[in-house]
mmCIF file of C-alpha atoms in Angstrom:
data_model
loop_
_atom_site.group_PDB
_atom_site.id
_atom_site.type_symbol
_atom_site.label_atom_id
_atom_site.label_comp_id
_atom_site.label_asym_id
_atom_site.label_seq_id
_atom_site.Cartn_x
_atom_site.Cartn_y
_atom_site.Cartn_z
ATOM 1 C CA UNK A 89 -8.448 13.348 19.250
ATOM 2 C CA UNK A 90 -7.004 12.514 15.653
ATOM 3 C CA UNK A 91 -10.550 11.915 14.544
ATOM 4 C CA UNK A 92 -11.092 16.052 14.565
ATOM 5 C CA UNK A 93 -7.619 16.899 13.511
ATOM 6 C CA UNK A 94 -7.844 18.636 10.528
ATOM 7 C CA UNK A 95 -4.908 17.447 8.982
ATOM 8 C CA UNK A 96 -6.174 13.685 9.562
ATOM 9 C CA UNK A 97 -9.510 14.531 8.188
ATOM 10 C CA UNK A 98 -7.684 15.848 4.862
ATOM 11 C CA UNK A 99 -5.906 13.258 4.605
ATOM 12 C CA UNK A 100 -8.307 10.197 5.328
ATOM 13 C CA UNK A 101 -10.675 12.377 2.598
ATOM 14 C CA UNK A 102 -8.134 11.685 -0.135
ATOM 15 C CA UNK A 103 -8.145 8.363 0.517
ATOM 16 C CA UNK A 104 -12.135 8.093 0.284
ATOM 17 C CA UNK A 105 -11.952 10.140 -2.647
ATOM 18 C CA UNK A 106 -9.303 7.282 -4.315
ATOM 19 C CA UNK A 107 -11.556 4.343 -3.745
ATOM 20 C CA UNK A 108 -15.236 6.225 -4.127
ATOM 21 C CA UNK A 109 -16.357 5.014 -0.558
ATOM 22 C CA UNK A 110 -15.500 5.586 3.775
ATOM 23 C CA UNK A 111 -14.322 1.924 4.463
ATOM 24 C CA UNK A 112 -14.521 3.287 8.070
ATOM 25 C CA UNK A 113 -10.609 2.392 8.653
ATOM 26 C CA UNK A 114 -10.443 5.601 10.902
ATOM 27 C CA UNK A 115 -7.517 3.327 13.089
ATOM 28 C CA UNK A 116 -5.768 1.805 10.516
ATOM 29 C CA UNK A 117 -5.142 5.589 8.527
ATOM 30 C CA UNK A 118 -4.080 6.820 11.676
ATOM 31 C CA UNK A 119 -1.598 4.751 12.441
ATOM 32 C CA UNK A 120 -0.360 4.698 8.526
ATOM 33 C CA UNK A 121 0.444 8.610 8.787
ATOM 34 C CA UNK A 122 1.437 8.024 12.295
ATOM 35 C CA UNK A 123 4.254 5.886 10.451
ATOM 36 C CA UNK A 124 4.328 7.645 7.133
ATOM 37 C CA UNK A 125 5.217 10.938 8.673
ATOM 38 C CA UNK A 126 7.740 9.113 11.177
ATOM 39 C CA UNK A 127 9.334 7.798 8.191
ATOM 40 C CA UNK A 128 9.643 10.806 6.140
ATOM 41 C CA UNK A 129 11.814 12.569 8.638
ATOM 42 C CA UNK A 130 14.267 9.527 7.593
ATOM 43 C CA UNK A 131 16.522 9.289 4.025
ATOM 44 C CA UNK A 132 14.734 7.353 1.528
ATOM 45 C CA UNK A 133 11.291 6.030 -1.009
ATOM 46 C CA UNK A 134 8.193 4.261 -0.131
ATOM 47 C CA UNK A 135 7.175 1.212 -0.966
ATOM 48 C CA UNK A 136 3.421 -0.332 -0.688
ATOM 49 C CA UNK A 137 2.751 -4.039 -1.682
ATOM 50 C CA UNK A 138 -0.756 -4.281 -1.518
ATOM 51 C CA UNK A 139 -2.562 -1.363 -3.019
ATOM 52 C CA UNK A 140 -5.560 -1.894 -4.593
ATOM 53 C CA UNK A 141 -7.352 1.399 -5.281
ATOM 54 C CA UNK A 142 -4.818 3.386 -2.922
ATOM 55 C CA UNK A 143 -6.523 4.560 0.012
ATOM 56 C CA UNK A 144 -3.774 4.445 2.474
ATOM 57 C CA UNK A 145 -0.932 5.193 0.035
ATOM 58 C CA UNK A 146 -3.418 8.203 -1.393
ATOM 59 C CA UNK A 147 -3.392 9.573 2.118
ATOM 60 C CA UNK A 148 -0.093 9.399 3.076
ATOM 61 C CA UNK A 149 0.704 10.946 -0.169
ATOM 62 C CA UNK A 150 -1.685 14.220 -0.048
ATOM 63 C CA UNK A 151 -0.554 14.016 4.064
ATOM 64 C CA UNK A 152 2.786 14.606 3.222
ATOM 65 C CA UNK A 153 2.534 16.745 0.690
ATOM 66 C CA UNK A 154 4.199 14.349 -2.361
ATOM 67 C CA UNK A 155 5.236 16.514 -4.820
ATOM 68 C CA UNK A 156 7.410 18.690 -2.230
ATOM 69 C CA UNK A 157 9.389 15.509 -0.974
ATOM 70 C CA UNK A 158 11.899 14.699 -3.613
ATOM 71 C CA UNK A 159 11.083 10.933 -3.197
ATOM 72 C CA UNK A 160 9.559 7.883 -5.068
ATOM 73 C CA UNK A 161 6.427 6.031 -3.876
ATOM 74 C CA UNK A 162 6.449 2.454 -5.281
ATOM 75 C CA UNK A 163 3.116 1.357 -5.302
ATOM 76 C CA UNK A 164 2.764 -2.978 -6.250
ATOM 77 C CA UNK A 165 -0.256 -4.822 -7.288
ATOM 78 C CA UNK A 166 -2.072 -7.318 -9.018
ATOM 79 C CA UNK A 167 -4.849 -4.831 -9.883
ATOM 80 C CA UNK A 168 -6.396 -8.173 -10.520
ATOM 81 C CA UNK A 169 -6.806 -10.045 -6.967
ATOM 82 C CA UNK A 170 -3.953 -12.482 -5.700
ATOM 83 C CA UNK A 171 -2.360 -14.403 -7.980
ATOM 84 C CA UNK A 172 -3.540 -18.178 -6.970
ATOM 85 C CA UNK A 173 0.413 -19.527 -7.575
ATOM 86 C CA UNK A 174 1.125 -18.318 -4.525
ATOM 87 C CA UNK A 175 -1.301 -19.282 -2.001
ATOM 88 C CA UNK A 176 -0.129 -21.760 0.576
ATOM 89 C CA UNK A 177 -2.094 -24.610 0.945
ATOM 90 C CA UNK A 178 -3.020 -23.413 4.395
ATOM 91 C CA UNK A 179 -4.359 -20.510 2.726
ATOM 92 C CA UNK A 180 -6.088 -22.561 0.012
ATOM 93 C CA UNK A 181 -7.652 -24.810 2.623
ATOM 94 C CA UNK A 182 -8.533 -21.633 4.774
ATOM 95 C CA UNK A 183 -10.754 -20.401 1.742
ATOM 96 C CA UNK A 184 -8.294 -17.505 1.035
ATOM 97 C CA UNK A 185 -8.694 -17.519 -2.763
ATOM 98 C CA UNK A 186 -12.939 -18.178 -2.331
ATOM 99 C CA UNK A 187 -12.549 -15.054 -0.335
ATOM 100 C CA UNK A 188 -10.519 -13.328 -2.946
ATOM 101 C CA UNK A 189 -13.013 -14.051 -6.195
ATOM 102 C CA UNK A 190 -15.716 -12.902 -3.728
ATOM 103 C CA UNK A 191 -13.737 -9.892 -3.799
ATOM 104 C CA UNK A 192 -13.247 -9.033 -7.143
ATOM 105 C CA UNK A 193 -16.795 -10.181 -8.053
ATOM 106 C CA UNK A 194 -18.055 -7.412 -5.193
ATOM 107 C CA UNK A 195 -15.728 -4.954 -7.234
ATOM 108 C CA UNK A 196 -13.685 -4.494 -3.593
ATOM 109 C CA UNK A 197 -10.429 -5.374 -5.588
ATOM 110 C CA UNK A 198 -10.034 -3.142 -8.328
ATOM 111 C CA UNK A 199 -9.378 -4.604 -11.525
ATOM 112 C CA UNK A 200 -9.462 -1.361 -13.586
ATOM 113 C CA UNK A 201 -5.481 -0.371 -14.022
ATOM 114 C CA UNK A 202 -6.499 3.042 -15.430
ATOM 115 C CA UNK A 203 -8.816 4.179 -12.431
ATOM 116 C CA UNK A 204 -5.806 3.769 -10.447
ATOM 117 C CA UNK A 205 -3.591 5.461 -12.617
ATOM 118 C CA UNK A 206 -5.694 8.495 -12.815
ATOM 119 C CA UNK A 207 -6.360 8.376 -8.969
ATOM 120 C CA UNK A 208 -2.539 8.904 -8.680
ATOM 121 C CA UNK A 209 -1.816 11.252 -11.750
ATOM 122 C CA UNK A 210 -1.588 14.089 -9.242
ATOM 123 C CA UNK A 211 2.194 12.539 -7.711
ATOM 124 C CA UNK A 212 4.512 12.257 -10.928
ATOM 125 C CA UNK A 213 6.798 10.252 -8.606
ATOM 126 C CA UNK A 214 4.450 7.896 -7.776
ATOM 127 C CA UNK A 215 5.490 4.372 -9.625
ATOM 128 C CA UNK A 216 3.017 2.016 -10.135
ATOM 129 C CA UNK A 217 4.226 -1.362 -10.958
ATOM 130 C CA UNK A 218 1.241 -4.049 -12.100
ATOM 131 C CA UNK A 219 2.075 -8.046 -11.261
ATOM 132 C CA UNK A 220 2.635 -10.106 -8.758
ATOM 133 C CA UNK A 221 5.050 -9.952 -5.866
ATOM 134 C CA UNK A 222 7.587 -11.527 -6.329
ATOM 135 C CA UNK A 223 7.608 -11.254 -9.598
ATOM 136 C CA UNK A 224 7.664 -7.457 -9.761
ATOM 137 C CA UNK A 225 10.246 -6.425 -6.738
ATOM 138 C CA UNK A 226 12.776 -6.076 -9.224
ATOM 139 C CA UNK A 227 11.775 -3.021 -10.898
ATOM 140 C CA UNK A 228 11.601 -1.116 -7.620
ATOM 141 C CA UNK A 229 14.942 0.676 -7.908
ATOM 142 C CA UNK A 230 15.143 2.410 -4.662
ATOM 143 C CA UNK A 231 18.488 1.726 -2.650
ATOM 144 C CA UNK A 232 17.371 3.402 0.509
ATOM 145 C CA UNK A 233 13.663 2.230 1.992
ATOM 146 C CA UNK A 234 12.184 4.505 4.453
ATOM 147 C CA UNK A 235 8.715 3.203 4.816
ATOM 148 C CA UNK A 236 7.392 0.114 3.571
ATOM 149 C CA UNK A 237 3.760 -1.148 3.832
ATOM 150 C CA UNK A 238 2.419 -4.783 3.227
ATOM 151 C CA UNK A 239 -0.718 -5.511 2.828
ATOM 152 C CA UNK A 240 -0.700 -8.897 0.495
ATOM 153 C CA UNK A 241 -3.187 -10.935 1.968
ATOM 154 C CA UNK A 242 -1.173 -13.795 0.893
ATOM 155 C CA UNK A 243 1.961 -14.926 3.410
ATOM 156 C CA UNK A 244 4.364 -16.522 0.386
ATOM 157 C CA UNK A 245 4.289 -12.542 -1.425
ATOM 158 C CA UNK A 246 4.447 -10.778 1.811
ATOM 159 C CA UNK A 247 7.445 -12.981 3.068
ATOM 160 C CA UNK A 248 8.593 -12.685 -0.331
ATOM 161 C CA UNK A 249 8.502 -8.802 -0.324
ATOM 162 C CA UNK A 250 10.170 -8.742 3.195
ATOM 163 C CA UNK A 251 12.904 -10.665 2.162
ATOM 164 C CA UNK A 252 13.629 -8.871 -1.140
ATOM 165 C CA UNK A 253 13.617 -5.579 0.722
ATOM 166 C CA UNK A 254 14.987 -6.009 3.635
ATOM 167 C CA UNK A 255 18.611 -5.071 2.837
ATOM 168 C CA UNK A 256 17.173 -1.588 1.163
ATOM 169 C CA UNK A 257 15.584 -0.421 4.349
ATOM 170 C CA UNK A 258 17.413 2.056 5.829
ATOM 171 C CA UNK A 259 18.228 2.341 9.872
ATOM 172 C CA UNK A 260 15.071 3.172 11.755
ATOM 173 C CA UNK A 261 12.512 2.776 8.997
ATOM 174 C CA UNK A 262 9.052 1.807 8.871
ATOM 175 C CA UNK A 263 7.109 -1.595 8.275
ATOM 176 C CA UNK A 264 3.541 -1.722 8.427
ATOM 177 C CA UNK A 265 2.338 -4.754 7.999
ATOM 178 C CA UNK A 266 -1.534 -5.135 7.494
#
């Protein structure tokens, strides 16, 4: 039934509009404003690791209506791929950083910074922070965690993110973890 809800539809149209294509993830927006609207009825930010051009965190955004929430969305990435220094070597040996040039040679990852900044010009409170995790968890300055998405690819970063965050999130919030 969500499929013909017109508030999903909205909502899963911003986030084609922020990448320039329907990567067909009908499920997996679903359940993010499932989540992200769960999680807003709770005290505190959001916090993506893993955006890339912003589809889900796009969504969730125009869902929610951003500008009227009074929060901070931090939104962590590369913008450049995953940073090789921290693949396991399970992950080397698994072909996770073939996988990941194949990606930014396809133009899947986004390496262009400024695309995603204009995407997300629309949501003054949305903080984009550029580096690798954990490298960059420092400048989120939230104190209260609400939702929290991860969607790394890589296990040392997403453990790493967990870890760094965990004491922030507040009672009852939300992890997603792709």
């Amino acid at each position: 039934d969500f499929m013909i809800d017109p508030a999903f539809r909205a909502a899963y149209g911003r986030g084609v509009a922020a990448v320039g294509m329907d990567y067909k993830w009908f499920w997996r927006v679903h359940v993010g404003l499932w989540a992200a609207r769960s999680a807003a009825k709770l005290t505190g930010d959001f916090v993506e690791c893993g955006v890339n051009r912003g589809f889900l965190s796009s969504a969730i955004m125009y869902d929610l209506d951003w500008n009227n929430t009074n929060r901070v969305f931090y939104l962590l990435d590369t913008f450049a791929g995953i940073d090789e220094r921290y693949l396991s070597d399970e992950e080397r040996e698994g072909g996770v950083y073939e996988r990941n040039c194949r990606e930014i040679t396809s133009g899947f990852y986004t390496t262009n910074l400024d695309s995603v900044k204009q995407n997300f010009a629309e949501w003054p409170r949305a903080t984009i922070i550029q580096g690798s995790i954990p490298d960059t968890l420092p400048q989120i300055d939230s104190t209260q965690i609400a939702f929290l998405h991860i969607d790394l690819n890589c296990t040392i970063p997403e453990v790493a993110a967990i870890d760094y965050l965990w004491e922030r999130l507040v009672p009852n919030a939300f992890i997603l973890l792709d």
